mmCIF file of C-alpha atoms and ligand atoms in Angstrom:
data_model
loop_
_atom_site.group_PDB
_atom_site.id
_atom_site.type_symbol
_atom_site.label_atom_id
_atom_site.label_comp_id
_atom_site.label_asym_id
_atom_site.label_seq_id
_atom_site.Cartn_x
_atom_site.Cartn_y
_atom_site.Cartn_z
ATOM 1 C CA UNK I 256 29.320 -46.460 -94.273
ATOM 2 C CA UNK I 257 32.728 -45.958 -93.143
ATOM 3 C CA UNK I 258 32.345 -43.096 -92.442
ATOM 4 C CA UNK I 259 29.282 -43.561 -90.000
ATOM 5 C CA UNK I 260 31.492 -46.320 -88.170
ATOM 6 C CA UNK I 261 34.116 -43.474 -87.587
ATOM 7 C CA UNK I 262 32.082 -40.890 -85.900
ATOM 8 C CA UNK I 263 30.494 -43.983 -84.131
ATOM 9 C CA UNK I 264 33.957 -44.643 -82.564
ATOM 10 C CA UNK I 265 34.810 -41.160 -81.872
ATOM 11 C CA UNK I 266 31.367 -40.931 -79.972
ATOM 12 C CA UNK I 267 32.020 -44.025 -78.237
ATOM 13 C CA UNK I 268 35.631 -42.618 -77.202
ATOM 14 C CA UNK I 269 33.980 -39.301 -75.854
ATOM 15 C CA UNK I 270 31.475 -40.980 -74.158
ATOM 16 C CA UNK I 271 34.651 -42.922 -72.395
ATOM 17 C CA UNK I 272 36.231 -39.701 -71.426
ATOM 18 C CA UNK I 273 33.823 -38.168 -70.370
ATOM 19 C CA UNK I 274 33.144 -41.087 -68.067
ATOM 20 C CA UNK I 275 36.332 -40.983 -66.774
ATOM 21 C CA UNK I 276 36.232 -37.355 -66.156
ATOM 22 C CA UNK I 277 32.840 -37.591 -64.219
ATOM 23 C CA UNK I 278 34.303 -40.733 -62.483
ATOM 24 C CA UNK I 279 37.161 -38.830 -60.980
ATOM 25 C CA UNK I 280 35.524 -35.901 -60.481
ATOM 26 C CA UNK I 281 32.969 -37.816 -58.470
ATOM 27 C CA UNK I 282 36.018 -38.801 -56.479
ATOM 28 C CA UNK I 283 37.240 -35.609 -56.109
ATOM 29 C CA UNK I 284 34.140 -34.393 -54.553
ATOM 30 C CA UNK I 285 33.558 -37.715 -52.578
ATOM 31 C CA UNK I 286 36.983 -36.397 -51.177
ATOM 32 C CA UNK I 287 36.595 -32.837 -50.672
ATOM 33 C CA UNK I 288 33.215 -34.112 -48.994
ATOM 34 C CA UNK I 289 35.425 -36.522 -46.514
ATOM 35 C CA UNK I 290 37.866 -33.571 -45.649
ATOM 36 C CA UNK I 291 35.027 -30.812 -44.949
ATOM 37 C CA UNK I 292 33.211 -33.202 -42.867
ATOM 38 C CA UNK I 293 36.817 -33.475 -40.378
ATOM 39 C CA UNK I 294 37.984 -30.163 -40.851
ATOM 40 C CA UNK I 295 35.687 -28.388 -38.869
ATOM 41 C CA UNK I 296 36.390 -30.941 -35.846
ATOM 42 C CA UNK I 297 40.338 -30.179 -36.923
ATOM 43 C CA UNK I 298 39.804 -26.661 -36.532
ATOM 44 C CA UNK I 299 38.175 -26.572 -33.386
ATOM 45 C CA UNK I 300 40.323 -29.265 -31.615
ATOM 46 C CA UNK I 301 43.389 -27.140 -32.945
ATOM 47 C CA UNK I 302 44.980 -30.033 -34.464
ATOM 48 C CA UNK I 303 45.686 -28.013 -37.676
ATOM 49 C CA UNK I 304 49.665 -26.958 -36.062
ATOM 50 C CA UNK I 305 51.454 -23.798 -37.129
ATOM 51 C CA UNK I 306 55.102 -25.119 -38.938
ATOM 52 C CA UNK I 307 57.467 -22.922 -39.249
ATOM 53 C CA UNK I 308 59.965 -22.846 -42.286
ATOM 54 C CA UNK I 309 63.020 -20.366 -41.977
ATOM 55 C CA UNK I 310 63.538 -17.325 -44.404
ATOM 56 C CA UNK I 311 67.185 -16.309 -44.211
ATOM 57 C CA UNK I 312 69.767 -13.543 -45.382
ATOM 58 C CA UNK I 313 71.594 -15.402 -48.168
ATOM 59 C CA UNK I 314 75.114 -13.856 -47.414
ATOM 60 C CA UNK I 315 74.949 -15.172 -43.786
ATOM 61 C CA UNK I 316 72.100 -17.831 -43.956
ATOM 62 C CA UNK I 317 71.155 -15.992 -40.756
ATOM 63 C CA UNK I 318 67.779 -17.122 -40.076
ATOM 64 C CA UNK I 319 65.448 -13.572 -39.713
ATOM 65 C CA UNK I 320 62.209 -14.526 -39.530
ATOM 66 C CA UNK I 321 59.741 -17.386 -39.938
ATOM 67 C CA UNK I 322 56.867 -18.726 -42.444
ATOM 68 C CA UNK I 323 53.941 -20.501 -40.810
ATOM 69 C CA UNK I 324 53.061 -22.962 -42.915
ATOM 70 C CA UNK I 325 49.505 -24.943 -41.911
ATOM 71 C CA UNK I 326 50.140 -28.750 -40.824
ATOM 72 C CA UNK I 327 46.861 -30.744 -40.228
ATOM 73 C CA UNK I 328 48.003 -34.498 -38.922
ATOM 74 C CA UNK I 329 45.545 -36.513 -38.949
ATOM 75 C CA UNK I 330 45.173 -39.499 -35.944
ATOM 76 C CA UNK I 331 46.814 -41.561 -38.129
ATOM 77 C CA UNK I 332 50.021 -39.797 -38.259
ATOM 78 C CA UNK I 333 49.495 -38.718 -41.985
ATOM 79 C CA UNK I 334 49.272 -35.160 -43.085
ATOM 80 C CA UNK I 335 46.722 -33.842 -45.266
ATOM 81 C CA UNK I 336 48.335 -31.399 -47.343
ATOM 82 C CA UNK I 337 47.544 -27.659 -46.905
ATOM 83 C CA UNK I 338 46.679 -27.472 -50.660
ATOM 84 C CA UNK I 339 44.073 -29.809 -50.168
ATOM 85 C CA UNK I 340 42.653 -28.250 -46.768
ATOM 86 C CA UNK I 341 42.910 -24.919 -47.210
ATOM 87 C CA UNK I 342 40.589 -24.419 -50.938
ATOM 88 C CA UNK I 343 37.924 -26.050 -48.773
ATOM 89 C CA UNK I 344 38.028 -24.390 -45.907
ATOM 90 C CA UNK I 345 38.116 -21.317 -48.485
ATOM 91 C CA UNK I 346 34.984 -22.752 -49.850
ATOM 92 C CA UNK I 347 33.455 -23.571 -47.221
ATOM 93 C CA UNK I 348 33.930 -20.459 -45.185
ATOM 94 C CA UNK I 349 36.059 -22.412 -42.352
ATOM 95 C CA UNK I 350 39.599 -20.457 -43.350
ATOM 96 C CA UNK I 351 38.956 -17.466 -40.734
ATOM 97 C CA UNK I 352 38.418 -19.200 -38.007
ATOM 98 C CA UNK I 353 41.378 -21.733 -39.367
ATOM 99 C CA UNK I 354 43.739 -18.562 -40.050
ATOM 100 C CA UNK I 355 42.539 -16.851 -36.700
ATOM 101 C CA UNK I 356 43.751 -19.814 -34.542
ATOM 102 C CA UNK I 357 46.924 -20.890 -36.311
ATOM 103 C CA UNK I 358 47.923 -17.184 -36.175
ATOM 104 C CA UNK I 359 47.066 -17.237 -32.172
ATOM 105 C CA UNK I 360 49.400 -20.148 -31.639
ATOM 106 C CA UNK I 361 52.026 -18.904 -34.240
ATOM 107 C CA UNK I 362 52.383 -15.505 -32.031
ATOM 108 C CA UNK I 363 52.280 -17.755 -28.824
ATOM 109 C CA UNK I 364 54.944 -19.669 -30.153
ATOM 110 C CA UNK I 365 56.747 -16.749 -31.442
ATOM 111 C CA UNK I 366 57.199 -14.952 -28.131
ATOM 112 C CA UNK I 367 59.745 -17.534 -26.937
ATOM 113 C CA UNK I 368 62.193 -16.798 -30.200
ATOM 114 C CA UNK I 369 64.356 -13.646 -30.178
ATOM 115 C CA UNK I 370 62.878 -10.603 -30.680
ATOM 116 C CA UNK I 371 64.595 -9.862 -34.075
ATOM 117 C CA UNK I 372 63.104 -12.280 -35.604
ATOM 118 C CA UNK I 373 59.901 -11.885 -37.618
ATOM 119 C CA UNK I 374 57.099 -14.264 -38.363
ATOM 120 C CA UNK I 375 55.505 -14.198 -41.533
ATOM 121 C CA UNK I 376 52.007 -15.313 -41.815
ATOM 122 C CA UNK I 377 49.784 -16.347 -45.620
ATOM 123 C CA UNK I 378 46.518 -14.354 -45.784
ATOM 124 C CA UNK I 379 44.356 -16.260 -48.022
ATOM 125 C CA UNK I 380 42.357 -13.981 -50.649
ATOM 126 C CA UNK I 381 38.720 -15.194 -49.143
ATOM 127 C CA UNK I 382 39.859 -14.275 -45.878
ATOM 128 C CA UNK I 383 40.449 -10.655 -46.807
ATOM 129 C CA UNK I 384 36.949 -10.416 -48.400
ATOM 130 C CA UNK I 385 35.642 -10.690 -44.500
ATOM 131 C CA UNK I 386 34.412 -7.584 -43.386
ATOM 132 C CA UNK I 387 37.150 -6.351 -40.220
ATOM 133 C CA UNK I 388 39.618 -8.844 -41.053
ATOM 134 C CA UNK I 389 42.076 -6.776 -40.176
ATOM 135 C CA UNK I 390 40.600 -5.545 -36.866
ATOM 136 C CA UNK I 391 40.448 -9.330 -35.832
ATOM 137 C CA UNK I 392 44.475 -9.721 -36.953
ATOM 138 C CA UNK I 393 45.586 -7.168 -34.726
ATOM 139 C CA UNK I 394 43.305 -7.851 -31.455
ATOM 140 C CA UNK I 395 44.651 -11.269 -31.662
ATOM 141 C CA UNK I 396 48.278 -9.496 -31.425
ATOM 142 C CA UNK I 397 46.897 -7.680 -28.543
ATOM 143 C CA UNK I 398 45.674 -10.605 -26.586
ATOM 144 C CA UNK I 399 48.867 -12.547 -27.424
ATOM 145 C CA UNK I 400 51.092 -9.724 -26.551
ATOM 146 C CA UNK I 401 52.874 -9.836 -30.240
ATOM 147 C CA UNK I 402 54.444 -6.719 -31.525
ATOM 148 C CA UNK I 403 53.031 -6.100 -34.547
ATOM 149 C CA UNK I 404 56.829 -4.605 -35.552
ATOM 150 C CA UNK I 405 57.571 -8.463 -35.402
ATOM 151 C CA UNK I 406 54.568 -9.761 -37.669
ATOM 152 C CA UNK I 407 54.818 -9.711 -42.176
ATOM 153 C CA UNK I 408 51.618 -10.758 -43.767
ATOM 154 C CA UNK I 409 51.640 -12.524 -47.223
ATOM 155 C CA UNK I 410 49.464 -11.657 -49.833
ATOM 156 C CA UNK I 411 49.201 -12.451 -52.944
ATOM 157 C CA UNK I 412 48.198 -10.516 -56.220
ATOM 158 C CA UNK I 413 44.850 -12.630 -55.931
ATOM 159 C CA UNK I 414 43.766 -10.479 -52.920
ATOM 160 C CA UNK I 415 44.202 -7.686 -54.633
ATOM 161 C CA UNK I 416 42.178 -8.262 -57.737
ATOM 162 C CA UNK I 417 38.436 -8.473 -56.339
ATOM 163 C CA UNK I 418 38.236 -5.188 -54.182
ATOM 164 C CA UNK I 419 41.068 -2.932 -54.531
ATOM 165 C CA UNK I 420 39.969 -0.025 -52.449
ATOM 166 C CA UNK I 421 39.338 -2.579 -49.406
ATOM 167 C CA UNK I 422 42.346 -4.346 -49.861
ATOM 168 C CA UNK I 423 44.185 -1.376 -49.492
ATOM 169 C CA UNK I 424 42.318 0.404 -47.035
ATOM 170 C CA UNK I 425 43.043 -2.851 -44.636
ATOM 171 C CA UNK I 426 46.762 -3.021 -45.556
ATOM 172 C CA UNK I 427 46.752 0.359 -44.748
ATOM 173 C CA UNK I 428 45.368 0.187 -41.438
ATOM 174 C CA UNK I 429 47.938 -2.609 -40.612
ATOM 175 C CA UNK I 430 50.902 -1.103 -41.842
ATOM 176 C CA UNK I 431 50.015 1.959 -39.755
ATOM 177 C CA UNK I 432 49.837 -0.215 -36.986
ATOM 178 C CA UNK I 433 53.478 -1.908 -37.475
ATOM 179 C CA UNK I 434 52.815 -4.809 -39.633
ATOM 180 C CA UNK I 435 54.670 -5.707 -42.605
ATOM 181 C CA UNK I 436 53.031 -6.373 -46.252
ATOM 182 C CA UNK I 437 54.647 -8.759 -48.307
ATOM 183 C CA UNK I 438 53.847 -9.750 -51.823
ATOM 184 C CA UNK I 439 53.907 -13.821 -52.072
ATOM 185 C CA UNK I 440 54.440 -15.828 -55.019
ATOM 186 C CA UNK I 441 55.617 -12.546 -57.315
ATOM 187 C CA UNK I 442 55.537 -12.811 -60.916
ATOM 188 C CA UNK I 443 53.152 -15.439 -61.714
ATOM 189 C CA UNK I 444 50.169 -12.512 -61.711
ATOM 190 C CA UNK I 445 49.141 -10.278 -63.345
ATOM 191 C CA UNK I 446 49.624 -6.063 -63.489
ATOM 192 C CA UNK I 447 53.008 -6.396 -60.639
ATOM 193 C CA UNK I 448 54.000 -3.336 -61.665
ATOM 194 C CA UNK I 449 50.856 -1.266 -61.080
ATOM 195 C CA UNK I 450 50.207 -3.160 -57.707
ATOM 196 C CA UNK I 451 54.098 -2.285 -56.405
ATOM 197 C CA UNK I 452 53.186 0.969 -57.308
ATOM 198 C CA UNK I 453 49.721 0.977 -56.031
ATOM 199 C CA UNK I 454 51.210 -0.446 -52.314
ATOM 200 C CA UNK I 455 54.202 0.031 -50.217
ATOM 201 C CA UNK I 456 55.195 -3.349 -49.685
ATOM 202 C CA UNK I 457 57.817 -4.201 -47.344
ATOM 203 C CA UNK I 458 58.777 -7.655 -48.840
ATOM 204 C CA UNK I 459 58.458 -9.332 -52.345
ATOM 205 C CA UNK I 460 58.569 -13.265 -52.422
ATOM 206 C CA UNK I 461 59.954 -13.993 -55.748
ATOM 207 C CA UNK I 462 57.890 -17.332 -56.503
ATOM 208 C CA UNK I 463 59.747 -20.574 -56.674
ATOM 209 C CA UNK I 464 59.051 -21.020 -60.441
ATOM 210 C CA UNK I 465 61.493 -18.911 -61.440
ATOM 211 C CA UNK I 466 64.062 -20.276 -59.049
ATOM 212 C CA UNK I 467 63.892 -23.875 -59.966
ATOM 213 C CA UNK I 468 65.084 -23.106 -63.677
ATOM 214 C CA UNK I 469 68.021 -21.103 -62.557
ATOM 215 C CA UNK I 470 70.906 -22.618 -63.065
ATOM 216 C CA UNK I 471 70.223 -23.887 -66.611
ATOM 217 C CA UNK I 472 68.292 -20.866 -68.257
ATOM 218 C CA UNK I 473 70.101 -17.568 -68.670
ATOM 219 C CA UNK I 474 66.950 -15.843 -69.309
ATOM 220 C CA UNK I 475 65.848 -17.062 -66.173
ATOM 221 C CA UNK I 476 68.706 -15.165 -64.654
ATOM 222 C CA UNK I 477 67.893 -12.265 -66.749
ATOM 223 C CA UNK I 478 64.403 -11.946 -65.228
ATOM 224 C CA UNK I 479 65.478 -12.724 -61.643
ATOM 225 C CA UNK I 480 68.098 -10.115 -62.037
ATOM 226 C CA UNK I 481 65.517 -7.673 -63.162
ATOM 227 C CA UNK I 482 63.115 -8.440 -60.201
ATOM 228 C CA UNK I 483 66.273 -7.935 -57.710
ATOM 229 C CA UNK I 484 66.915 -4.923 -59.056
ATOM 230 C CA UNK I 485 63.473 -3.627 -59.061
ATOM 231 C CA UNK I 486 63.178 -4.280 -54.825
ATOM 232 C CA UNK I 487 66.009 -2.464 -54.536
ATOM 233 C CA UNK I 488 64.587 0.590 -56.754
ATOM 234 C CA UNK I 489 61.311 0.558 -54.997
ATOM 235 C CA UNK I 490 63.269 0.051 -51.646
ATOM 236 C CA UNK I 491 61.581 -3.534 -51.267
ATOM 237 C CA UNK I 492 63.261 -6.465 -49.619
ATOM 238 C CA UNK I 493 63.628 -9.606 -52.002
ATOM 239 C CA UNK I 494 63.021 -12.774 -50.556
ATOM 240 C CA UNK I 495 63.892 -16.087 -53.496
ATOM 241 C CA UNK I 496 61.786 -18.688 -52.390
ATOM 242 C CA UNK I 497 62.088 -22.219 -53.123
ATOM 243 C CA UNK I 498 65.751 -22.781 -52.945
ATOM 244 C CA UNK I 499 67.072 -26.069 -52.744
ATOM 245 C CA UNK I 500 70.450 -26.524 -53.865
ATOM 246 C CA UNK I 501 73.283 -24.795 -53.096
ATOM 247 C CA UNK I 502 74.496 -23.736 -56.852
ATOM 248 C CA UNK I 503 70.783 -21.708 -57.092
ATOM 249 C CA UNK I 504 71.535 -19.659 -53.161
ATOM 250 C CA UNK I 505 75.058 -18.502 -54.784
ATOM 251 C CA UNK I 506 73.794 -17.558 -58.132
ATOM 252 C CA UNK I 507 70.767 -16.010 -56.084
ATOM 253 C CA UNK I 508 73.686 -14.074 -53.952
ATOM 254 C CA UNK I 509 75.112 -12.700 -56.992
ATOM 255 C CA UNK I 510 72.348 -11.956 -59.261
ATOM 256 C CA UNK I 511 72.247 -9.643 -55.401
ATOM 257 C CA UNK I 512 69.220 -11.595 -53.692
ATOM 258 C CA UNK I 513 69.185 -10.652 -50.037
ATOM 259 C CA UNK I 514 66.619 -13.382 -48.899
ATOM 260 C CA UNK I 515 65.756 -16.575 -49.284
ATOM 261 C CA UNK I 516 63.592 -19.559 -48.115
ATOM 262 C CA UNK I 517 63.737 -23.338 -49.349
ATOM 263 C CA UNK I 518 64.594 -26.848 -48.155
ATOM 264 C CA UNK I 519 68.236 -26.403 -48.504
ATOM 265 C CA UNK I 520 68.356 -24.732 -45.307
ATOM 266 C CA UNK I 521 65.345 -26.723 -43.797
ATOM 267 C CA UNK I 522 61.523 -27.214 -44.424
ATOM 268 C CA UNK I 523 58.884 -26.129 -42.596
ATOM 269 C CA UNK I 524 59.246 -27.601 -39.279
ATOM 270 C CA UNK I 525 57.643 -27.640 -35.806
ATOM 271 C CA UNK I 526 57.826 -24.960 -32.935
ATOM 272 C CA UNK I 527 59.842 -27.200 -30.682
ATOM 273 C CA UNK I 528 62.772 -27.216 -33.599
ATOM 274 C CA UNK I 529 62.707 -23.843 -34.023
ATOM 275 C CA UNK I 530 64.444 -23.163 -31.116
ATOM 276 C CA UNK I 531 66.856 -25.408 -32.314
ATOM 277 C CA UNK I 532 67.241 -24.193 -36.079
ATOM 278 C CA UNK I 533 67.607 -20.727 -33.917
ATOM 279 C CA UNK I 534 70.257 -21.842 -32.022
ATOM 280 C CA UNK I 535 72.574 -23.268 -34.713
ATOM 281 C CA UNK I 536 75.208 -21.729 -36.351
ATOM 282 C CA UNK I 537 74.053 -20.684 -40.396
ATOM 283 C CA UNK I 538 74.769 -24.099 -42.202
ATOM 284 C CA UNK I 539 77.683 -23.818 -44.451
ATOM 285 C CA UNK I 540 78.455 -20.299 -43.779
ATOM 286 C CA UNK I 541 81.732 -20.386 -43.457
ATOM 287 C CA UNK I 542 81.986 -21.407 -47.245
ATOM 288 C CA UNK I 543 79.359 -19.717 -49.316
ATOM 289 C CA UNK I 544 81.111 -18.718 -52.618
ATOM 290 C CA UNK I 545 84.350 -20.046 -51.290
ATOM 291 C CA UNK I 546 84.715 -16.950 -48.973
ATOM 292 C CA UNK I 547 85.192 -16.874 -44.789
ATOM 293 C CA UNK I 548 82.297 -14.949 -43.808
ATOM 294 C CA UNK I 549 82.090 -13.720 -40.315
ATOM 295 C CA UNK I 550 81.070 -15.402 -37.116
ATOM 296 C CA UNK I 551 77.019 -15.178 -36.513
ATOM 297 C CA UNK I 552 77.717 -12.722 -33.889
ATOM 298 C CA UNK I 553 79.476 -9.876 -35.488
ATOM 299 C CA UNK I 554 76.974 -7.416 -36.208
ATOM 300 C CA UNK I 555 78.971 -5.045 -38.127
ATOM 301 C CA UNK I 556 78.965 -6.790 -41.081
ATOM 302 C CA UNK I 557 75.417 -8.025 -40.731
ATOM 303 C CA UNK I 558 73.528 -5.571 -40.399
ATOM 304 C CA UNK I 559 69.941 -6.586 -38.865
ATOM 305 C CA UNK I 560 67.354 -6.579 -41.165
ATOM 306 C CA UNK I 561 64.275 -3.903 -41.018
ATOM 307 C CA UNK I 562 60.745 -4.980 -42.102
ATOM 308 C CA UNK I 563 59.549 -2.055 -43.637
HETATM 309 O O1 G L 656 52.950 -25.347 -46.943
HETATM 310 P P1 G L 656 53.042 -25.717 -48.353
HETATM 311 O O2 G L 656 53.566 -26.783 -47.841
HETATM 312 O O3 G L 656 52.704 -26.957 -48.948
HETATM 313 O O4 G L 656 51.659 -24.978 -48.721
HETATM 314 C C1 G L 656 50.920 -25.171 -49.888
HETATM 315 C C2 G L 656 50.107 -23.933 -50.142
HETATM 316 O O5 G L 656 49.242 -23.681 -49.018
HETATM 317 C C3 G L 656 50.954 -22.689 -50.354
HETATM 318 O O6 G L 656 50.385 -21.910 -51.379
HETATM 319 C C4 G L 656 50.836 -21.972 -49.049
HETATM 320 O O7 G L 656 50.938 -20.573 -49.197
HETATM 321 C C5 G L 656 49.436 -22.376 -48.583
HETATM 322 N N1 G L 656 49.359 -22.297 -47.132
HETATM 323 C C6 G L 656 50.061 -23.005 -46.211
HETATM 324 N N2 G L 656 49.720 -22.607 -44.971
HETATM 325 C C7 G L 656 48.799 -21.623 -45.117
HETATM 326 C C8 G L 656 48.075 -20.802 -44.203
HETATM 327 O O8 G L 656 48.226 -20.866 -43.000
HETATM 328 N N3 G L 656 47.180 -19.916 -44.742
HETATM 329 C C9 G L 656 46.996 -19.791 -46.068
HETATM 330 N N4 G L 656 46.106 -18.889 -46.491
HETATM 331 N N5 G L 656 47.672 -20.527 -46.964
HETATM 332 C C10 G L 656 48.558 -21.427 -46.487
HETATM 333 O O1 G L 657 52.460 -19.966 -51.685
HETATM 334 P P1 G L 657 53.591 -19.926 -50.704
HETATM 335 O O2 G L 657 54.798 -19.266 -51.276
HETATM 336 O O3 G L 657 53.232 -19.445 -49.359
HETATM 337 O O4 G L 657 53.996 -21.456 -50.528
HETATM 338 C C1 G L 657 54.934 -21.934 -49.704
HETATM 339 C C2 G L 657 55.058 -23.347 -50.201
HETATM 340 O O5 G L 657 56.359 -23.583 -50.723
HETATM 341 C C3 G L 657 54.831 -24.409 -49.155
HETATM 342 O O6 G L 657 54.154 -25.411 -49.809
HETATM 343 C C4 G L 657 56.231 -24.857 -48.834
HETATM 344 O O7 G L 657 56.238 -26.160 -48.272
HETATM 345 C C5 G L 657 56.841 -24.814 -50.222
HETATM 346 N N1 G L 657 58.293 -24.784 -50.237
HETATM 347 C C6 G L 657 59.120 -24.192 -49.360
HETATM 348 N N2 G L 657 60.415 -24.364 -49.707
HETATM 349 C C7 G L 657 60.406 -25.092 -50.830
HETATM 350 C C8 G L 657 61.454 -25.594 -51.675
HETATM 351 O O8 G L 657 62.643 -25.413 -51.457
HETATM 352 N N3 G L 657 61.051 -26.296 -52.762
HETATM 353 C C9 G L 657 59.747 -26.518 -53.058
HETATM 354 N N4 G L 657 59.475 -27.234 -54.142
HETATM 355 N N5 G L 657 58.750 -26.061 -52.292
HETATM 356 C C10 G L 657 59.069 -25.352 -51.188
HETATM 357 MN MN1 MN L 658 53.848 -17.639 -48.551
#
C-alpha cells in the first residue's frame, strides 16, 4: 500500500517534469517561430550589421586583422543574439543568403582599413553543404574589389565531419585563390590531429574554454602550451581567443601565443569604430610584462604578419 502511494508520487512528479519540459519547449519553439518569421525581413532589409572585433599580435597588441561578428538590432534598439539567429537561419535555410550579404558589406567596409589588415569571416557548417559555396565567396570578392590575400575564413571541425572530400575540395579551391583557412574554436572536437594533417590551415583559433581557466589550472597551461607548440610545428599561426584580463594575454605571451582576440582589447564593435580602434596606439603596450616595447611604427621588430 505504501508502496503503490510511492510510485504514485514518482508518476505524479514525472508527469510534472515532463510538463515543464513540454511547457518550455513550447516556448522555445513559439520563439524560434517569432524570430524566423522577422529574420527573413532582417535579411533582406540588411539590418543584420557586420561587427567587427579585433584579433591582435599579443607582443604588440597590434591590431592585424578583424572578426565579423553578426549583429541583428532589432527596431527597438535590442539585439538578438547571433546564437539565437543564426541555428535558425541554419535551419531554415536563410544563413547563405545571411552570410552572402554580411560578407558583401564586411569587404565594403574593409576596403577603407589598411591594406595589412585581414578580415576574418565564420563559415557556418550548413553553409558549406551548398553546392558552389565557394564560387559564390569569391565572386562576391570580385564584385567588391577585395583581395582575397586580405580575407581568412573560419571553420570549424563541424564542417569537416559530414563531407570530407567536398570540404576539402572547396578549401582547396579558395586557398588557391588567396584565401586563408582557419580552424575556429580548436580543441573542443574531435580527431584535430588528423584534420591539421588532413588541411593546410593558415590559422588555429584556440577556443576560449581553455583560456578562461588559465591562470588557476596548470594543466590548463600544459595543454595550451602543447597547442602553441603544435602551430608552430605545423607552421600554423595561433590565435587565443577569449582573452579578457590582462594576467591570461601575458601568460598567453609566454606559454609563446602570437595572437589573440577578447574583450580586453575591445569587443566586437561597429565599422565606424574601427577606424578608430585602427588608429589608436596598442592599449597598454608600453607595459606588457613590465617591458618598453617599441613604438607601433617600427617595423623591425614587428614583423608584419603573413596569412598563410
Ligand atoms: O558573436 P558572438 O557574439 O556572440 O557569436 C556567437 C556565435 O555565433 C559564435 O559561435 C560565432 O562564431 C557565431 N557567429 C557570429 N557571427 C556569425 C556569422 O556571421 N556567421 C556564422 N556562421 N556564425 C557567426
Ligand atoms: O565561435 P567563435 O569563436 O566565432 O565565437 C566568437 C564568439 O566569442 C562571439 O560570441 C564573441 O562575442 C565571443 N567573444 C569574443 N571575445 C570574447 C571574450 O573575451 N570573452 C568571451 N566570453 N567571449 C568572447
Ligand atoms: Mn570565429
Amino acid at each position: 500500500m505504501l508502496a503503490d502511494l510511492a510510485l504514485r508520487d514518482v508518476k505524479k512528479q514525472r508527469k510534472a517534469r515532463s510538463q515543464i519540459y513540454e511547457a518550455s519547449m513550447l516556448g522555445r519553439t513559439h520563439r524560434a517561430a517569432h524570430i524566423e518569421a522577422r529574420l527573413l525581413d532582417a535579411i533582406e532589409a540588411d539590418r543584420i550589421e557586420p561587427y567587427y572585433q579585433p584579433i591582435f599580435e599579443i607582443d604588440t597588441r597590434r591590431i592585424v586583422g578583424l572578426e565579423v561578428l553578426a549583429r541583428w538590432r532589432q527596431s527597438g534598439g535590442d539585439f538578438v543574439p547571433p546564437d539565437v539567429f543564426i541555428p535558425i537561419a541554419e535551419e531554415r535555410q536563410l544563413i547563405d543568403a545571411l552570410s552572402e550579404r554580411l560578407l558583401k558589406r564586411a569587404c565594403v567596409d574593409a576596403r577603407q582599413w589598411p591594406e595589412d589588415i585581414f578580415l576574418s569571416f565564420n563559415i557556418s557548417p550548413v553553409h558549406m553543404e551548398t553546392e558552389g559555396w565557394e564560387r559564390r565567396l569569391m565572386d562576391i570578392l570580385g564584385q567588391t574589389g577585395f583581395a582575397p590575400s586580405r580575407l581568412q575564413v573560419e571553420i570549424t571541425e563541424t564542417s569537416l565531419a559530414s563531407d570530407l572530400p567536398a570540404a576539402a575540395r572547396a578549401l582547396a579551391f579558395l586557398q588557391k585563390e588567396g584565401v586563408a583557412v582557419a580552424l575556429d574554436d580548436f580543441g573542443t572536437g574531435y580527431s584535430n590531429l588528423a584534420q591539421l594533417s588532413n588541411f593546410s590551415f593558415a590559422r588555429i583559433k584556440i577556443d576560449r574554454s581553455f583560456v578562461a581557466p588559465l591562470l588557476e589550472d596548470e594543466r590548463q597551461q600544459k595543454i595550451v602550451r602543447l597547442m602553441v607548440a603544435l602551430a608552430r610545428v605545423l607552421d600554423v599561426w595561433a590565435t587565443a581567443e577569449g582573452i579578457e584580463t590582462e594576467e591570461q594575454l601575458v601568460l598567453l605571451g609566454k606559454l609563446g601565443c602570437r595572437y589573440g582576440q577578447g574583450y580586453l582589447v575591445s569587443r566586437a564593435v561597429p565599422s565606424d569604430e574601427v577606424v578608430a580602434l585602427l588608429a589608436a596606439a596598442p592599449l597598454g603596450a608600453a607595459t606588457i610584462g613590465g617591458q618598453n616595447l617599441p613604438e607601433q611604427g617600427d617595423a623591425t621588430s614587428c614583423p608584419r604578419p603573413r596569412l598563410q
